[in-house]
Amino acid sequence: MSKPSSSNSNSPSFQSSNIFQSQNWEEIVKQVGYRFNRQYQGQDLTLPPEVQAMPIFHEWKTGILAGRLASPFWEMAQPQKNQTCLDIGCGVSFLIYPWTEWQAFFYGQEVSTVARDTLNARSPQLNSKLFKGVELRPAHQLNYAPAQFDLAIATGFSCYFPREYWSTVMAEVKRVLKPNGFFVFDILNPETPLAEDWAVLETYLGAEVFLEPISEWEKTIKATGAKIVARQAGELFQLYKVRF
């Protein structure tokens, strides 16, 4: 079976110029978008027998795994009434989480065309005042005004990119957050029992995973000028709440 990436500072793939980094990032963005488009479309994927024999595959196939691994961002920073919130890599967030109960204004950003189209078509029917639309754009390109948002959320996708990418994402989030705003996001904890099997599964589903130590992630987070306000461990992902 293919092994997931173990990224480090000596990796030649991400050591060159900013242009070369950007080209690599765009390729990953395309891969992640394609992987989730197939999932949202319910495409029947044929994986090798040894992957299908893994217990984690059966949990993924039946939908159990998604519920186990979802990061409850609202437990750290529940959107408040009239707050302006940006959900980066939102998936179908507005349709499955209680945004209408929270009464917060929702701006979404996605790399999956299927998720983007689904939300833009169906969400206004739930609440056209709160739903402000979903843009098709990667996380490192936030086309919003400075200090526009009270809260930014980004869960479930940092593991598909090297840490250098996340530094750029956090710089962009810092720019669009209000001075007292929070950024809530998750990172993959490679020490969890599920981590390696999940990384193998994701590789076969079309998106390679970077397994990097929590300690290195936290160095990257702090280097952006972010202060870690809270952490919350999950079965696979560790959730962070930071302020700049």
PDB file of C-alpha atoms in Angstrom, residues 4-240:
ATOM      1  CA  PRO A   4       1.272   8.783   3.555  1.00  0.00           C
ATOM      2  CA  SER A   5       3.726  11.651   3.453  1.00  0.00           C
ATOM      3  CA  SER A   6       6.036  12.349   6.334  1.00  0.00           C
ATOM      4  CA  SER A   7       6.934  15.960   5.630  1.00  0.00           C
ATOM      5  CA  ASN A   8      10.040  17.620   7.029  1.00  0.00           C
ATOM      6  CA  SER A   9      12.119  20.728   6.477  1.00  0.00           C
ATOM      7  CA  ASN A  10      14.524  18.890   4.175  1.00  0.00           C
ATOM      8  CA  SER A  11      11.843  17.764   1.761  1.00  0.00           C
ATOM      9  CA  PRO A  12      12.835  18.870  -1.756  1.00  0.00           C
ATOM     10  CA  SER A  13       9.221  19.200  -2.872  1.00  0.00           C
ATOM     11  CA  PHE A  14       8.557  22.364  -0.854  1.00  0.00           C
ATOM     12  CA  GLN A  15      11.996  23.932  -0.597  1.00  0.00           C
ATOM     13  CA  SER A  16      12.104  26.029  -3.740  1.00  0.00           C
ATOM     14  CA  SER A  17      10.772  29.429  -4.712  1.00  0.00           C
ATOM     15  CA  ASN A  18       7.392  30.868  -3.755  1.00  0.00           C
ATOM     16  CA  ILE A  19       6.219  30.327  -7.337  1.00  0.00           C
ATOM     17  CA  PHE A  20       7.117  26.654  -7.179  1.00  0.00           C
ATOM     18  CA  GLN A  21       5.393  26.363  -3.785  1.00  0.00           C
ATOM     19  CA  SER A  22       2.292  27.986  -5.227  1.00  0.00           C
ATOM     20  CA  GLN A  23       2.280  25.524  -8.137  1.00  0.00           C
ATOM     21  CA  ASN A  24       2.501  22.612  -5.711  1.00  0.00           C
ATOM     22  CA  TRP A  25      -0.290  24.066  -3.604  1.00  0.00           C
ATOM     23  CA  GLU A  26      -2.535  24.454  -6.624  1.00  0.00           C
ATOM     24  CA  GLU A  27      -1.981  20.812  -7.544  1.00  0.00           C
ATOM     25  CA  ILE A  28      -2.967  19.741  -4.030  1.00  0.00           C
ATOM     26  CA  VAL A  29      -6.026  21.990  -4.150  1.00  0.00           C
ATOM     27  CA  LYS A  30      -7.120  20.262  -7.371  1.00  0.00           C
ATOM     28  CA  GLN A  31      -6.596  16.820  -5.829  1.00  0.00           C
ATOM     29  CA  VAL A  32      -8.574  17.683  -2.700  1.00  0.00           C
ATOM     30  CA  GLY A  33     -11.368  19.222  -4.752  1.00  0.00           C
ATOM     31  CA  TYR A  34     -11.574  16.145  -6.951  1.00  0.00           C
ATOM     32  CA  ARG A  35     -11.536  13.799  -3.941  1.00  0.00           C
ATOM     33  CA  PHE A  36     -14.476  15.584  -2.280  1.00  0.00           C
ATOM     34  CA  ASN A  37     -16.420  16.070  -5.496  1.00  0.00           C
ATOM     35  CA  ARG A  38     -16.497  12.306  -5.903  1.00  0.00           C
ATOM     36  CA  GLN A  39     -17.614  11.860  -2.306  1.00  0.00           C
ATOM     37  CA  TYR A  40     -20.420  14.428  -2.506  1.00  0.00           C
ATOM     38  CA  GLN A  41     -21.591  12.902  -5.785  1.00  0.00           C
ATOM     39  CA  GLY A  42     -21.726   9.488  -4.122  1.00  0.00           C
ATOM     40  CA  GLN A  43     -19.472   7.895  -6.719  1.00  0.00           C
ATOM     41  CA  ASP A  44     -18.821   4.211  -6.162  1.00  0.00           C
ATOM     42  CA  LEU A  45     -15.075   3.965  -5.697  1.00  0.00           C
ATOM     43  CA  THR A  46     -13.279   0.691  -6.302  1.00  0.00           C
ATOM     44  CA  LEU A  47     -10.374   0.424  -3.894  1.00  0.00           C
ATOM     45  CA  PRO A  48      -7.824  -2.406  -3.601  1.00  0.00           C
ATOM     46  CA  PRO A  49      -9.022  -5.470  -1.639  1.00  0.00           C
ATOM     47  CA  GLU A  50      -6.472  -4.868   1.102  1.00  0.00           C
ATOM     48  CA  VAL A  51      -7.900  -1.383   1.670  1.00  0.00           C
ATOM     49  CA  GLN A  52     -11.477  -2.633   1.626  1.00  0.00           C
ATOM     50  CA  ALA A  53     -10.500  -5.199   4.254  1.00  0.00           C
ATOM     51  CA  MET A  54      -9.479  -2.472   6.701  1.00  0.00           C
ATOM     52  CA  PRO A  55     -12.032  -1.792   9.481  1.00  0.00           C
ATOM     53  CA  ILE A  56     -11.749   1.942   8.847  1.00  0.00           C
ATOM     54  CA  PHE A  57     -12.911   1.441   5.255  1.00  0.00           C
ATOM     55  CA  HIS A  58     -16.181  -0.133   6.401  1.00  0.00           C
ATOM     56  CA  GLU A  59     -16.790   2.763   8.796  1.00  0.00           C
ATOM     57  CA  TRP A  60     -16.127   5.214   5.978  1.00  0.00           C
ATOM     58  CA  LYS A  61     -18.394   3.320   3.565  1.00  0.00           C
ATOM     59  CA  THR A  62     -21.320   3.300   6.000  1.00  0.00           C
ATOM     60  CA  GLY A  63     -20.870   6.940   7.002  1.00  0.00           C
ATOM     61  CA  ILE A  64     -20.031   6.139  10.619  1.00  0.00           C
ATOM     62  CA  LEU A  65     -16.508   7.486  10.299  1.00  0.00           C
ATOM     63  CA  ALA A  66     -17.563  11.008   9.324  1.00  0.00           C
ATOM     64  CA  GLY A  67     -19.567  11.379  12.518  1.00  0.00           C
ATOM     65  CA  ARG A  68     -16.679  10.145  14.641  1.00  0.00           C
ATOM     66  CA  LEU A  69     -14.128  12.466  13.089  1.00  0.00           C
ATOM     67  CA  ALA A  70     -16.060  15.721  12.683  1.00  0.00           C
ATOM     68  CA  SER A  71     -14.543  18.526  14.756  1.00  0.00           C
ATOM     69  CA  PRO A  72     -17.195  20.308  16.895  1.00  0.00           C
ATOM     70  CA  PHE A  73     -15.952  23.855  16.308  1.00  0.00           C
ATOM     71  CA  TRP A  74     -19.049  25.295  18.014  1.00  0.00           C
ATOM     72  CA  GLU A  75     -17.919  23.841  21.350  1.00  0.00           C
ATOM     73  CA  MET A  76     -14.936  26.195  21.244  1.00  0.00           C
ATOM     74  CA  ALA A  77     -16.524  29.199  19.589  1.00  0.00           C
ATOM     75  CA  GLN A  78     -20.231  28.960  18.909  1.00  0.00           C
ATOM     76  CA  PRO A  79     -21.259  31.553  16.326  1.00  0.00           C
ATOM     77  CA  GLN A  80     -23.292  34.282  18.004  1.00  0.00           C
ATOM     78  CA  LYS A  81     -26.295  36.231  16.776  1.00  0.00           C
ATOM     79  CA  ASN A  82     -25.350  38.801  14.117  1.00  0.00           C
ATOM     80  CA  GLN A  83     -21.705  37.740  14.062  1.00  0.00           C
ATOM     81  CA  THR A  84     -20.064  37.581  10.653  1.00  0.00           C
ATOM     82  CA  CYS A  85     -18.475  34.151  10.192  1.00  0.00           C
ATOM     83  CA  LEU A  86     -16.241  32.670   7.519  1.00  0.00           C
ATOM     84  CA  ASP A  87     -16.227  28.888   7.083  1.00  0.00           C
ATOM     85  CA  ILE A  88     -13.177  27.916   5.016  1.00  0.00           C
ATOM     86  CA  GLY A  89     -13.432  24.475   3.446  1.00  0.00           C
ATOM     87  CA  CYS A  90     -17.051  24.576   4.524  1.00  0.00           C
ATOM     88  CA  GLY A  91     -18.305  21.462   2.730  1.00  0.00           C
ATOM     89  CA  VAL A  92     -22.084  21.440   3.251  1.00  0.00           C
ATOM     90  CA  SER A  93     -21.818  23.117   6.658  1.00  0.00           C
ATOM     91  CA  PHE A  94     -24.826  25.422   6.354  1.00  0.00           C
ATOM     92  CA  LEU A  95     -27.097  22.460   5.611  1.00  0.00           C
ATOM     93  CA  ILE A  96     -25.962  20.214   8.474  1.00  0.00           C
ATOM     94  CA  TYR A  97     -25.089  22.567  11.360  1.00  0.00           C
ATOM     95  CA  PRO A  98     -27.595  24.874  13.129  1.00  0.00           C
ATOM     96  CA  TRP A  99     -26.551  28.170  11.565  1.00  0.00           C
ATOM     97  CA  THR A 100     -30.146  29.365  11.499  1.00  0.00           C
ATOM     98  CA  GLU A 101     -30.418  28.758  15.253  1.00  0.00           C
ATOM     99  CA  TRP A 102     -27.142  30.571  15.853  1.00  0.00           C
ATOM    100  CA  GLN A 103     -28.453  33.509  13.804  1.00  0.00           C
ATOM    101  CA  ALA A 104     -24.930  34.224  12.541  1.00  0.00           C
ATOM    102  CA  PHE A 105     -24.080  35.430   9.042  1.00  0.00           C
ATOM    103  CA  PHE A 106     -22.438  32.632   7.051  1.00  0.00           C
ATOM    104  CA  TYR A 107     -19.798  33.136   4.359  1.00  0.00           C
ATOM    105  CA  GLY A 108     -18.410  29.933   2.871  1.00  0.00           C
ATOM    106  CA  GLN A 109     -15.360  29.050   0.840  1.00  0.00           C
ATOM    107  CA  GLU A 110     -14.716  25.703  -0.872  1.00  0.00           C
ATOM    108  CA  VAL A 111     -12.555  23.881  -3.411  1.00  0.00           C
ATOM    109  CA  SER A 112     -15.280  21.333  -4.202  1.00  0.00           C
ATOM    110  CA  THR A 113     -17.545  22.530  -6.994  1.00  0.00           C
ATOM    111  CA  VAL A 114     -20.230  20.076  -5.884  1.00  0.00           C
ATOM    112  CA  ALA A 115     -20.292  21.410  -2.316  1.00  0.00           C
ATOM    113  CA  ARG A 116     -20.240  25.011  -3.548  1.00  0.00           C
ATOM    114  CA  ASP A 117     -23.111  24.439  -5.975  1.00  0.00           C
ATOM    115  CA  THR A 118     -25.166  22.472  -3.453  1.00  0.00           C
ATOM    116  CA  LEU A 119     -24.910  25.163  -0.780  1.00  0.00           C
ATOM    117  CA  ASN A 120     -25.551  28.053  -3.153  1.00  0.00           C
ATOM    118  CA  ALA A 121     -28.628  26.293  -4.536  1.00  0.00           C
ATOM    119  CA  ARG A 122     -30.211  25.035  -1.321  1.00  0.00           C
ATOM    120  CA  SER A 123     -29.077  27.285   1.534  1.00  0.00           C
ATOM    121  CA  PRO A 124     -31.055  30.425   0.539  1.00  0.00           C
ATOM    122  CA  GLN A 125     -34.199  28.328   0.931  1.00  0.00           C
ATOM    123  CA  LEU A 126     -33.300  27.831   4.605  1.00  0.00           C
ATOM    124  CA  ASN A 127     -32.389  31.437   5.326  1.00  0.00           C
ATOM    125  CA  SER A 128     -31.483  33.888   2.604  1.00  0.00           C
ATOM    126  CA  LYS A 129     -30.642  36.627   5.118  1.00  0.00           C
ATOM    127  CA  LEU A 130     -28.002  34.649   7.034  1.00  0.00           C
ATOM    128  CA  PHE A 131     -26.530  32.785   4.068  1.00  0.00           C
ATOM    129  CA  LYS A 132     -24.106  35.034   2.216  1.00  0.00           C
ATOM    130  CA  GLY A 133     -22.912  32.539  -0.378  1.00  0.00           C
ATOM    131  CA  VAL A 134     -19.997  30.201  -1.005  1.00  0.00           C
ATOM    132  CA  GLU A 135     -17.012  31.097  -3.166  1.00  0.00           C
ATOM    133  CA  LEU A 136     -14.920  28.557  -5.061  1.00  0.00           C
ATOM    134  CA  ARG A 137     -11.444  29.416  -3.867  1.00  0.00           C
ATOM    135  CA  PRO A 138      -8.618  27.784  -1.871  1.00  0.00           C
ATOM    136  CA  ALA A 139      -7.895  28.646   1.749  1.00  0.00           C
ATOM    137  CA  HIS A 140      -4.827  30.758   1.009  1.00  0.00           C
ATOM    138  CA  GLN A 141      -6.857  33.134  -1.158  1.00  0.00           C
ATOM    139  CA  LEU A 142      -9.389  34.997   0.970  1.00  0.00           C
ATOM    140  CA  ASN A 143     -11.043  37.635  -1.200  1.00  0.00           C
ATOM    141  CA  TYR A 144     -12.559  39.636   1.643  1.00  0.00           C
ATOM    142  CA  ALA A 145     -12.039  43.038   3.208  1.00  0.00           C
ATOM    143  CA  PRO A 146      -9.630  43.472   6.135  1.00  0.00           C
ATOM    144  CA  ALA A 147     -11.217  42.980   9.563  1.00  0.00           C
ATOM    145  CA  GLN A 148     -14.480  41.700   8.053  1.00  0.00           C
ATOM    146  CA  PHE A 149     -15.139  38.658  10.254  1.00  0.00           C
ATOM    147  CA  ASP A 150     -15.792  37.968  13.924  1.00  0.00           C
ATOM    148  CA  LEU A 151     -15.000  34.280  13.545  1.00  0.00           C
ATOM    149  CA  ALA A 152     -13.197  32.093  11.021  1.00  0.00           C
ATOM    150  CA  ILE A 153     -13.471  28.296  10.914  1.00  0.00           C
ATOM    151  CA  ALA A 154     -11.364  25.780   8.995  1.00  0.00           C
ATOM    152  CA  THR A 155     -11.776  22.102   9.816  1.00  0.00           C
ATOM    153  CA  GLY A 156     -10.981  18.840   8.091  1.00  0.00           C
ATOM    154  CA  PHE A 157      -8.409  19.824   5.478  1.00  0.00           C
ATOM    155  CA  SER A 158      -5.149  21.191   6.947  1.00  0.00           C
ATOM    156  CA  CYS A 159      -3.697  17.651   6.867  1.00  0.00           C
ATOM    157  CA  TYR A 160      -3.691  17.636   3.052  1.00  0.00           C
ATOM    158  CA  PHE A 161      -1.150  20.467   2.909  1.00  0.00           C
ATOM    159  CA  PRO A 162       2.378  21.084   4.227  1.00  0.00           C
ATOM    160  CA  ARG A 163       2.757  23.369   7.219  1.00  0.00           C
ATOM    161  CA  GLU A 164       4.226  26.109   5.048  1.00  0.00           C
ATOM    162  CA  TYR A 165       0.841  26.343   3.368  1.00  0.00           C
ATOM    163  CA  TRP A 166      -0.933  26.744   6.691  1.00  0.00           C
ATOM    164  CA  SER A 167       1.344  29.661   7.562  1.00  0.00           C
ATOM    165  CA  THR A 168       0.014  31.452   4.485  1.00  0.00           C
ATOM    166  CA  VAL A 169      -3.578  30.533   5.359  1.00  0.00           C
ATOM    167  CA  MET A 170      -3.195  31.906   8.875  1.00  0.00           C
ATOM    168  CA  ALA A 171      -1.699  35.157   7.569  1.00  0.00           C
ATOM    169  CA  GLU A 172      -4.762  35.588   5.353  1.00  0.00           C
ATOM    170  CA  VAL A 173      -7.143  34.730   8.195  1.00  0.00           C
ATOM    171  CA  LYS A 174      -5.389  37.266  10.434  1.00  0.00           C
ATOM    172  CA  ARG A 175      -5.966  39.919   7.777  1.00  0.00           C
ATOM    173  CA  VAL A 176      -9.720  39.311   7.442  1.00  0.00           C
ATOM    174  CA  LEU A 177     -10.455  38.829  11.161  1.00  0.00           C
ATOM    175  CA  LYS A 178     -11.522  41.660  13.417  1.00  0.00           C
ATOM    176  CA  PRO A 179      -8.961  42.522  16.127  1.00  0.00           C
ATOM    177  CA  ASN A 180     -10.777  40.474  18.786  1.00  0.00           C
ATOM    178  CA  GLY A 181     -11.881  37.708  16.427  1.00  0.00           C
ATOM    179  CA  PHE A 182     -11.118  34.024  16.800  1.00  0.00           C
ATOM    180  CA  PHE A 183      -9.852  31.412  14.366  1.00  0.00           C
ATOM    181  CA  VAL A 184     -10.948  27.824  15.067  1.00  0.00           C
ATOM    182  CA  PHE A 185      -9.328  25.011  13.086  1.00  0.00           C
ATOM    183  CA  ASP A 186      -8.133  21.440  13.451  1.00  0.00           C
ATOM    184  CA  ILE A 187      -4.959  19.516  12.700  1.00  0.00           C
ATOM    185  CA  LEU A 188      -4.316  15.821  12.345  1.00  0.00           C
ATOM    186  CA  ASN A 189      -2.731  14.197  15.403  1.00  0.00           C
ATOM    187  CA  PRO A 190      -0.436  11.465  14.016  1.00  0.00           C
ATOM    188  CA  GLU A 191      -0.213   9.809  17.445  1.00  0.00           C
ATOM    189  CA  THR A 192      -3.857   8.725  17.492  1.00  0.00           C
ATOM    190  CA  PRO A 193      -4.613   5.041  16.823  1.00  0.00           C
ATOM    191  CA  LEU A 194      -6.613   5.901  13.699  1.00  0.00           C
ATOM    192  CA  ALA A 195      -4.053   8.192  12.075  1.00  0.00           C
ATOM    193  CA  GLU A 196      -2.035   5.849   9.856  1.00  0.00           C
ATOM    194  CA  ASP A 197      -4.984   3.769   8.650  1.00  0.00           C
ATOM    195  CA  TRP A 198      -6.960   6.926   7.915  1.00  0.00           C
ATOM    196  CA  ALA A 199      -4.014   8.404   6.012  1.00  0.00           C
ATOM    197  CA  VAL A 200      -3.770   5.259   3.881  1.00  0.00           C
ATOM    198  CA  LEU A 201      -7.506   5.351   3.179  1.00  0.00           C
ATOM    199  CA  GLU A 202      -7.391   9.030   2.206  1.00  0.00           C
ATOM    200  CA  THR A 203      -4.468   8.392  -0.142  1.00  0.00           C
ATOM    201  CA  TYR A 204      -6.519   5.792  -2.006  1.00  0.00           C
ATOM    202  CA  LEU A 205      -9.524   8.125  -2.025  1.00  0.00           C
ATOM    203  CA  GLY A 206      -7.368  10.619  -3.893  1.00  0.00           C
ATOM    204  CA  ALA A 207      -5.875  13.042  -1.358  1.00  0.00           C
ATOM    205  CA  GLU A 208      -2.500  12.380   0.198  1.00  0.00           C
ATOM    206  CA  VAL A 209      -2.130  13.152   3.912  1.00  0.00           C
ATOM    207  CA  PHE A 210       0.808  14.792   5.698  1.00  0.00           C
ATOM    208  CA  LEU A 211       1.586  13.187   9.066  1.00  0.00           C
ATOM    209  CA  GLU A 212       3.429  15.801  11.101  1.00  0.00           C
ATOM    210  CA  PRO A 213       4.010  16.051  14.876  1.00  0.00           C
ATOM    211  CA  ILE A 214       1.705  18.205  16.968  1.00  0.00           C
ATOM    212  CA  SER A 215       4.786  19.950  18.382  1.00  0.00           C
ATOM    213  CA  GLU A 216       5.846  21.099  14.902  1.00  0.00           C
ATOM    214  CA  TRP A 217       2.330  22.291  14.132  1.00  0.00           C
ATOM    215  CA  GLU A 218       2.262  24.367  17.294  1.00  0.00           C
ATOM    216  CA  LYS A 219       5.587  25.968  16.370  1.00  0.00           C
ATOM    217  CA  THR A 220       4.096  26.920  13.018  1.00  0.00           C
ATOM    218  CA  ILE A 221       0.975  28.339  14.678  1.00  0.00           C
ATOM    219  CA  LYS A 222       2.952  30.458  17.147  1.00  0.00           C
ATOM    220  CA  ALA A 223       5.309  31.682  14.405  1.00  0.00           C
ATOM    221  CA  THR A 224       2.329  33.371  12.737  1.00  0.00           C
ATOM    222  CA  GLY A 225       1.792  35.494  15.841  1.00  0.00           C
ATOM    223  CA  ALA A 226      -1.256  33.538  16.951  1.00  0.00           C
ATOM    224  CA  LYS A 227      -1.929  32.882  20.622  1.00  0.00           C
ATOM    225  CA  ILE A 228      -3.443  29.470  21.366  1.00  0.00           C
ATOM    226  CA  VAL A 229      -6.477  30.109  23.553  1.00  0.00           C
ATOM    227  CA  ALA A 230      -7.771  26.534  23.777  1.00  0.00           C
ATOM    228  CA  ARG A 231      -7.180  22.983  22.520  1.00  0.00           C
ATOM    229  CA  GLN A 232      -9.566  20.056  22.289  1.00  0.00           C
ATOM    230  CA  ALA A 233      -8.485  16.528  21.375  1.00  0.00           C
ATOM    231  CA  GLY A 234     -10.622  14.275  19.191  1.00  0.00           C
ATOM    232  CA  GLU A 235     -10.260  10.740  17.873  1.00  0.00           C
ATOM    233  CA  LEU A 236      -8.132  11.924  14.965  1.00  0.00           C
ATOM    234  CA  PHE A 237      -8.062  15.701  14.848  1.00  0.00           C
ATOM    235  CA  GLN A 238      -7.050  18.207  17.513  1.00  0.00           C
ATOM    236  CA  LEU A 239      -9.105  21.381  17.538  1.00  0.00           C
ATOM    237  CA  TYR A 240      -7.516  24.794  18.197  1.00  0.00           C
TER     238      TYR A 240
END
